[in-house]
Amino acid sequence: MKNYMEDVIREVFAEVLKNNPDFCQCEKCKQDVLALALSKIKGRYAASPEGEIFARVEQADRQVRTDALLAIMQAVQQVSANPRHDRTADFTIDK
Ligand SMILES: [Zn+2]
């Protein structure tokens, strides 16, 4: 379950990044978005017993992706509004 949701989140996030070139591309912000989105998604899907989740996930792949996209968009906004990278962090932006 964890790996499945992580895969979906990473895949959808990669698409979101392509469409949002202004979002900070440093590892810290990307990790923060992934972690936030994953925790939001897990909260949504944690309510049912695991077997049921699996069945539901496979049947409702589209719905999972839509939920993942929403969670990522929220996480992107959250991280953009309050990025946790500091000025001394070891990253470079090609601009
Ligand atoms: Zn950043």
JSON list of C-alpha atoms in Angstrom, two decimals, residues 53-90:
[
{"chain": "A", "resi": 53, "resn": "ILE", "atom": "CA", "xyz": [-8.03, -0.59, 0.42]},
{"chain": "A", "resi": 54, "resn": "PHE", "atom": "CA", "xyz": [-6.10, -2.72, -2.04]},
{"chain": "A", "resi": 55, "resn": "ALA", "atom": "CA", "xyz": [-9.25, -3.83, -3.83]},
{"chain": "A", "resi": 56, "resn": "ARG", "atom": "CA", "xyz": [-10.52, -0.30, -3.90]},
{"chain": "A", "resi": 57, "resn": "VAL", "atom": "CA", "xyz": [-7.22, 1.11, -5.13]},
{"chain": "A", "resi": 58, "resn": "GLU", "atom": "CA", "xyz": [-7.10, -1.28, -8.06]},
{"chain": "A", "resi": 59, "resn": "GLN", "atom": "CA", "xyz": [-10.69, -0.65, -9.04]},
{"chain": "A", "resi": 60, "resn": "ALA", "atom": "CA", "xyz": [-10.49, 3.07, -8.59]},
{"chain": "A", "resi": 61, "resn": "ASP", "atom": "CA", "xyz": [-7.08, 3.92, -9.97]},
{"chain": "A", "resi": 62, "resn": "ARG", "atom": "CA", "xyz": [-8.44, 7.06, -11.60]},
{"chain": "A", "resi": 63, "resn": "GLN", "atom": "CA", "xyz": [-9.94, 8.24, -8.35]},
{"chain": "A", "resi": 64, "resn": "VAL", "atom": "CA", "xyz": [-6.67, 7.59, -6.54]},
{"chain": "A", "resi": 65, "resn": "ARG", "atom": "CA", "xyz": [-4.84, 9.69, -9.12]},
{"chain": "A", "resi": 66, "resn": "THR", "atom": "CA", "xyz": [-7.34, 12.50, -8.76]},
{"chain": "A", "resi": 67, "resn": "ASP", "atom": "CA", "xyz": [-6.94, 12.40, -4.99]},
{"chain": "A", "resi": 68, "resn": "ALA", "atom": "CA", "xyz": [-3.17, 12.29, -5.39]},
{"chain": "A", "resi": 69, "resn": "LEU", "atom": "CA", "xyz": [-3.26, 15.30, -7.69]},
{"chain": "A", "resi": 70, "resn": "LEU", "atom": "CA", "xyz": [-5.36, 17.28, -5.21]},
{"chain": "A", "resi": 71, "resn": "ALA", "atom": "CA", "xyz": [-3.07, 16.34, -2.34]},
{"chain": "A", "resi": 72, "resn": "ILE", "atom": "CA", "xyz": [-0.03, 17.37, -4.37]},
{"chain": "A", "resi": 73, "resn": "MET", "atom": "CA", "xyz": [-1.52, 20.68, -5.47]},
{"chain": "A", "resi": 74, "resn": "GLN", "atom": "CA", "xyz": [-2.29, 21.48, -1.83]},
{"chain": "A", "resi": 75, "resn": "ALA", "atom": "CA", "xyz": [1.19, 20.42, -0.76]},
{"chain": "A", "resi": 76, "resn": "VAL", "atom": "CA", "xyz": [2.80, 22.51, -3.53]},
{"chain": "A", "resi": 77, "resn": "GLN", "atom": "CA", "xyz": [0.87, 25.57, -2.37]},
{"chain": "A", "resi": 78, "resn": "GLN", "atom": "CA", "xyz": [1.80, 24.91, 1.24]},
{"chain": "A", "resi": 79, "resn": "VAL", "atom": "CA", "xyz": [5.48, 24.49, 0.48]},
{"chain": "A", "resi": 80, "resn": "SER", "atom": "CA", "xyz": [5.54, 27.48, -1.92]},
{"chain": "A", "resi": 81, "resn": "ALA", "atom": "CA", "xyz": [3.97, 29.69, 0.73]},
{"chain": "A", "resi": 82, "resn": "ASN", "atom": "CA", "xyz": [6.41, 28.56, 3.39]},
{"chain": "A", "resi": 83, "resn": "PRO", "atom": "CA", "xyz": [9.48, 26.85, 1.92]},
{"chain": "A", "resi": 84, "resn": "ARG", "atom": "CA", "xyz": [11.70, 25.19, 4.49]},
{"chain": "A", "resi": 85, "resn": "HIS", "atom": "CA", "xyz": [14.91, 25.36, 2.47]},
{"chain": "A", "resi": 86, "resn": "ASP", "atom": "CA", "xyz": [17.27, 27.92, 3.98]},
{"chain": "A", "resi": 87, "resn": "ARG", "atom": "CA", "xyz": [19.65, 30.21, 2.21]},
{"chain": "A", "resi": 88, "resn": "THR", "atom": "CA", "xyz": [22.69, 28.23, 3.24]},
{"chain": "A", "resi": 89, "resn": "ALA", "atom": "CA", "xyz": [21.26, 24.94, 1.96]},
{"chain": "A", "resi": 90, "resn": "ASP", "atom": "CA", "xyz": [23.43, 23.14, -0.51]}
]
